[in-house]
Amino acid sequence: MPTVPIQERREFCNSFVLKFIRIARGCGHPLIPFADGQKRTGKHWLPPSPPDATIWCSMTPANPEPSTANRPRVGIPWRTSREEANQITNKLQYYFAAVTAAEGQPVPVSLELSPNEFAARLKDLAAFVLPGAPADVNPAIYHSPRHLKTHDADPKREKTDFAILDHAFASAKPVLAICYGCQSLNVCLGGTLYQDIASELHTSIEHSKEGLPPDAADPVHPARIAPGGEIAQLAASSGVAKSDGGFDVQINTSHHQSVRDLGHGLRIAAVAPDGVIEAVEHEPHKHWVVGVQWHPERMAGDALAAALFRALVEATRAAAAYR
């Protein structure tokens, strides 16, 4: 927006206000104050403005962008205990940027809070993003023997995710669960996981980045979004063409585990060509809960990826309106 010189602003504001005063004088406007403390047939008057009078007003548009106060507070737990201890934020920042771009306010959730601190923090948040992580959910939680390829668990992250989900379901707060977060959501609702896609499903699709350099780009593969759900609506609104009743998209991938048996209330929302479940949604639709195995936070410029975060924020505003 071009900058207006101060003198021009003064002249514009003075001219505008003085015109209003002249009109008000002519109409006997009741809001114009007395000139000398006396009433004259019910009309209030102003004395003439001195020649050098300056009346200040702002040329800045009101609320050009949503203020922090108007942005829903979206809690994002630290990815791992180690990253929090060492303040490693390079991957966490992707989630913060995506929530901010969707006009939400990202708020980190520590894995080290006391029960009282944790409860107070959750109460202060309106929605949640459960991020990815290099850890795996402990298979003992879903009553399965540990696979040789299963990574070590992060008990503090597990405990935090499950407590967030319990709170979110009890309070009808929206949740977007990503990669590890999607698996955590499924297990929390009583589901199970494939502990290693490559060795258990023998698929030719590369779902994991294992064996690639740390700075390598995410592998990409196709997925089909099932009709009738939240993600299908977002795909349609993002311009994805409908084909044979579904929506075919390209997604990035960086996971070696995936949903096996669905948790209570979840439905399959997207699958890869090899049958791996790539997205789930909470079917009762009492509130907005979506889980995806891909990483929309790292898909800059992708319309569907951006739509997922916008939908989370919009669902948060809608939920707040009914509370």
XYZ file of C-alpha atoms in Angstrom:
323
model
C 0.000 0.000 0.000
C 1.605 3.417 -0.946
C 2.647 5.738 1.910
C 0.688 8.997 2.111
C 2.820 12.015 3.182
C 1.961 13.411 6.604
C 0.966 16.854 5.281
C -1.456 15.285 2.776
C -2.996 13.170 5.522
C -3.498 16.270 7.696
C -5.089 18.242 4.869
C -7.382 15.311 3.939
C -8.531 14.734 7.520
C -8.991 18.437 8.280
C -11.031 18.934 5.108
C -13.212 15.882 5.801
C -13.956 16.770 9.429
C -14.593 20.447 8.734
C -17.071 19.532 5.997
C -18.878 17.313 8.496
C -18.996 20.159 11.007
C -20.470 22.583 8.432
C -23.156 20.067 7.484
C -23.920 19.350 11.140
C -24.226 23.070 11.898
C -26.743 23.455 9.104
C -28.777 20.506 10.311
C -28.589 21.314 14.011
C -26.892 17.949 14.741
C -27.337 17.124 18.438
C -23.831 15.624 18.761
C -22.044 18.938 18.034
C -21.031 20.486 21.408
C -22.006 23.945 22.683
C -20.046 26.975 21.547
C -20.642 29.018 24.669
C -22.527 26.735 27.039
C -25.971 28.028 25.984
C -28.725 26.154 24.208
C -30.115 27.794 21.104
C -33.457 26.271 20.088
C -32.078 22.847 20.899
C -29.123 23.194 18.506
C -25.468 22.781 19.485
C -22.803 24.852 17.836
C -19.031 24.863 17.330
C -16.942 28.023 17.165
C -15.054 28.596 13.903
C -11.876 26.516 13.721
C -8.670 28.558 13.926
C -6.778 28.737 10.620
C -3.897 26.604 11.858
C -6.007 23.943 13.599
C -4.905 20.370 12.946
C -7.227 17.412 13.366
C -5.468 14.026 13.333
C -6.909 10.875 11.849
C -5.427 7.580 10.616
C -5.083 6.565 6.979
C -4.283 2.971 7.950
C -7.014 0.395 7.091
C -8.619 -1.185 10.146
C -7.441 -4.778 10.693
C -5.579 -5.243 7.376
C -4.653 -8.750 8.565
C -6.142 -11.017 11.265
C -4.540 -10.027 14.558
C -2.970 -12.597 16.821
C -5.939 -12.179 19.167
C -8.344 -13.223 16.391
C -6.371 -16.312 15.346
C -7.413 -19.649 16.881
C -4.668 -21.039 19.121
C -3.522 -24.374 17.671
C -1.440 -26.601 19.934
C 1.451 -28.530 18.371
C 3.403 -30.914 20.620
C 7.145 -31.220 20.212
C 7.991 -34.053 17.806
C 10.292 -35.880 20.246
C 11.699 -35.538 23.746
C 15.217 -35.291 22.296
C 14.290 -32.451 19.949
C 12.681 -30.512 22.787
C 15.674 -31.064 25.103
C 18.046 -29.805 22.404
C 15.663 -27.156 21.021
C 15.800 -28.656 17.510
C 13.016 -26.931 15.602
C 13.894 -27.237 11.907
C 11.088 -29.729 11.168
C 8.658 -28.368 13.746
C 8.828 -25.003 11.993
C 7.091 -26.452 8.923
C 3.976 -27.073 11.031
C 4.143 -23.619 12.588
C 4.430 -21.989 9.161
C 1.503 -23.987 7.744
C -0.787 -23.092 10.666
C 0.236 -19.435 10.461
C -0.444 -19.348 6.715
C -3.934 -20.730 7.453
C -4.534 -17.810 9.869
C -4.107 -19.859 13.030
C -1.735 -19.154 15.907
C 0.631 -22.101 16.468
C 1.449 -22.817 20.110
C 4.126 -25.352 21.111
C 3.101 -27.980 23.649
C 5.946 -29.231 25.826
C 6.336 -32.933 26.531
C 7.704 -32.053 29.977
C 4.753 -30.293 31.612
C 3.402 -31.256 35.008
C -0.187 -32.577 35.049
C -1.552 -29.222 36.233
C 0.479 -27.237 33.699
C -0.547 -29.598 30.944
C -4.240 -29.378 31.814
C -4.055 -25.564 31.863
C -2.285 -25.481 28.510
C -4.853 -27.773 26.836
C -7.734 -25.699 28.176
C -6.169 -22.623 26.590
C -5.961 -24.198 23.121
C -8.731 -24.421 20.507
C -7.365 -27.128 18.166
C -4.371 -29.410 17.675
C -1.920 -30.607 15.061
C -0.195 -33.887 15.932
C 3.080 -33.844 13.958
C 5.243 -36.569 12.517
C 8.141 -38.099 14.457
C 10.992 -40.573 13.921
C 9.721 -42.682 16.833
C 7.156 -45.496 16.548
C 4.160 -46.070 18.785
C 4.940 -48.839 21.289
C 3.299 -51.999 19.818
C 2.545 -53.237 23.331
C -0.160 -50.572 23.482
C -2.068 -52.293 20.666
C -1.178 -55.787 21.910
C 1.247 -56.788 19.152
C 4.740 -58.292 19.426
C 7.524 -55.910 18.472
C 8.749 -56.198 14.878
C 12.504 -56.221 14.207
C 12.166 -53.019 12.159
C 10.127 -51.137 14.764
C 11.815 -47.966 16.013
C 12.103 -47.105 19.688
C 9.070 -45.436 21.220
C 9.019 -41.990 22.813
C 6.873 -42.501 25.946
C 6.503 -38.772 26.650
C 5.287 -38.076 23.132
C 2.861 -41.030 23.312
C 1.478 -39.825 26.633
C 1.120 -36.272 25.324
C -0.655 -37.325 22.119
C -3.106 -39.604 23.912
C -3.922 -36.932 26.503
C -4.437 -34.329 23.768
C -6.768 -36.691 21.910
C -8.754 -37.507 25.049
C -9.168 -33.785 25.698
C -10.018 -32.994 22.060
C -12.748 -35.635 21.880
C -14.178 -34.607 25.240
C -14.184 -30.924 24.251
C -15.034 -31.305 20.533
C -11.825 -29.559 19.479
C -10.560 -30.152 15.916
C -7.470 -32.302 15.274
C -5.211 -32.690 12.238
C -2.962 -35.736 12.790
C 0.030 -36.094 10.467
C 2.195 -39.196 9.817
C 3.178 -40.420 13.316
C 0.261 -38.350 14.600
C -2.118 -40.297 12.317
C -0.793 -43.590 13.688
C -1.084 -42.256 17.242
C -4.707 -41.264 16.567
C -5.524 -44.740 15.260
C -3.917 -46.537 18.214
C -5.538 -44.178 20.723
C -8.930 -45.205 19.307
C -8.152 -48.903 19.606
C -6.631 -49.569 16.170
C -3.433 -51.381 15.188
C -0.490 -50.687 12.858
C 1.660 -52.365 10.267
C 5.021 -52.003 11.971
C 7.059 -52.107 8.765
C 5.318 -51.655 5.411
C 8.173 -52.915 3.254
C 8.631 -56.262 5.026
C 5.000 -56.908 5.933
C 3.245 -55.830 2.723
C 6.071 -56.429 0.197
C 5.027 -53.415 -1.834
C 7.006 -51.894 -4.670
C 5.972 -48.348 -3.640
C 8.558 -46.505 -1.578
C 6.726 -45.124 1.453
C 9.805 -44.511 3.594
C 12.878 -42.281 3.256
C 15.074 -44.898 4.915
C 18.350 -45.284 3.053
C 18.107 -41.820 1.497
C 20.379 -38.883 2.481
C 18.976 -36.736 5.308
C 18.488 -33.786 2.962
C 16.862 -35.831 0.176
C 13.484 -34.728 -1.125
C 10.445 -36.686 0.026
C 9.466 -39.560 -2.288
C 6.144 -39.003 -4.063
C 3.482 -41.534 -5.042
C -0.185 -41.511 -6.075
C -3.123 -41.935 -3.728
C -6.872 -42.093 -4.243
C -9.162 -40.059 -2.013
C -12.466 -41.789 -1.307
C -15.656 -39.803 -2.034
C -18.037 -38.487 0.568
C -15.658 -37.339 3.265
C -13.968 -34.179 4.482
C -10.776 -34.694 2.462
C -12.829 -35.413 -0.678
C -14.615 -32.075 -0.238
C -11.265 -30.331 0.172
C -9.903 -32.070 -2.935
C -12.891 -30.936 -4.973
C -12.619 -27.354 -3.724
C -8.880 -27.418 -4.490
C -9.523 -28.184 -8.139
C -8.677 -31.895 -8.115
C -10.644 -33.617 -10.866
C -13.011 -36.411 -9.872
C -12.329 -39.730 -11.581
C -14.362 -42.954 -11.231
C -15.964 -41.656 -8.051
C -12.739 -40.640 -6.302
C -9.941 -38.075 -6.477
C -6.444 -39.024 -7.660
C -3.623 -37.014 -6.101
C 0.142 -37.119 -5.720
C 1.368 -37.091 -2.134
C 4.776 -36.979 -0.498
C 5.720 -39.822 1.824
C 8.073 -40.499 4.714
C 6.671 -43.310 6.861
C 7.548 -46.971 7.343
C 4.427 -47.781 9.389
C 0.734 -47.379 8.585
C -2.783 -48.033 9.826
C -3.751 -51.716 9.851
C -7.016 -52.195 11.782
C -9.057 -49.019 12.044
C -9.641 -47.401 15.415
C -13.206 -46.910 16.676
C -15.127 -44.322 14.688
C -12.540 -43.944 11.929
C -13.171 -44.424 8.214
C -10.676 -44.817 5.379
C -10.372 -41.530 3.494
C -7.477 -42.290 1.108
C -5.379 -45.266 -0.014
C -2.235 -45.790 -2.071
C -2.303 -48.124 -5.115
C -0.793 -50.898 -2.955
C -3.635 -50.664 -0.445
C -1.734 -48.766 2.258
C -4.150 -46.500 4.136
C -3.020 -42.919 3.579
C -5.748 -40.982 5.399
C -8.514 -41.493 7.954
C -11.409 -39.395 9.215
C -13.572 -39.631 12.305
C -16.895 -40.788 10.940
C -19.452 -39.584 13.514
C -18.488 -35.997 12.516
C -19.233 -34.692 15.992
C -16.160 -32.592 15.422
C -13.403 -32.252 12.833
C -10.766 -35.030 13.144
C -8.583 -35.906 10.155
C -5.417 -38.008 9.939
C -3.057 -38.165 6.946
C 0.083 -40.245 6.440
C 1.662 -37.705 4.118
C 3.251 -34.374 5.079
C 1.094 -31.455 3.879
C 3.230 -29.041 5.913
C 6.121 -29.772 3.530
C 4.098 -29.446 0.296
C 4.528 -25.735 -0.423
C 2.276 -24.538 -3.230
C 0.003 -27.602 -3.120
C -3.642 -26.542 -2.998
C -4.908 -29.596 -1.098
C -2.116 -29.375 1.470
C -2.948 -25.753 2.208
C -6.670 -26.577 2.280
C -6.144 -29.131 5.069
C -4.718 -26.482 7.400
C -7.334 -23.904 6.401
C -10.088 -26.440 7.080
C -8.640 -27.097 10.538
C -8.700 -23.387 11.370
C -12.186 -22.902 9.899
C -13.490 -25.895 11.865
C -11.944 -24.395 14.986
C -13.760 -21.096 14.486
C -17.023 -22.943 13.814
C -16.627 -25.083 16.939
C -15.897 -22.021 19.072
C -19.103 -20.378 17.851
C -21.177 -23.226 19.351
C -19.477 -23.289 22.732
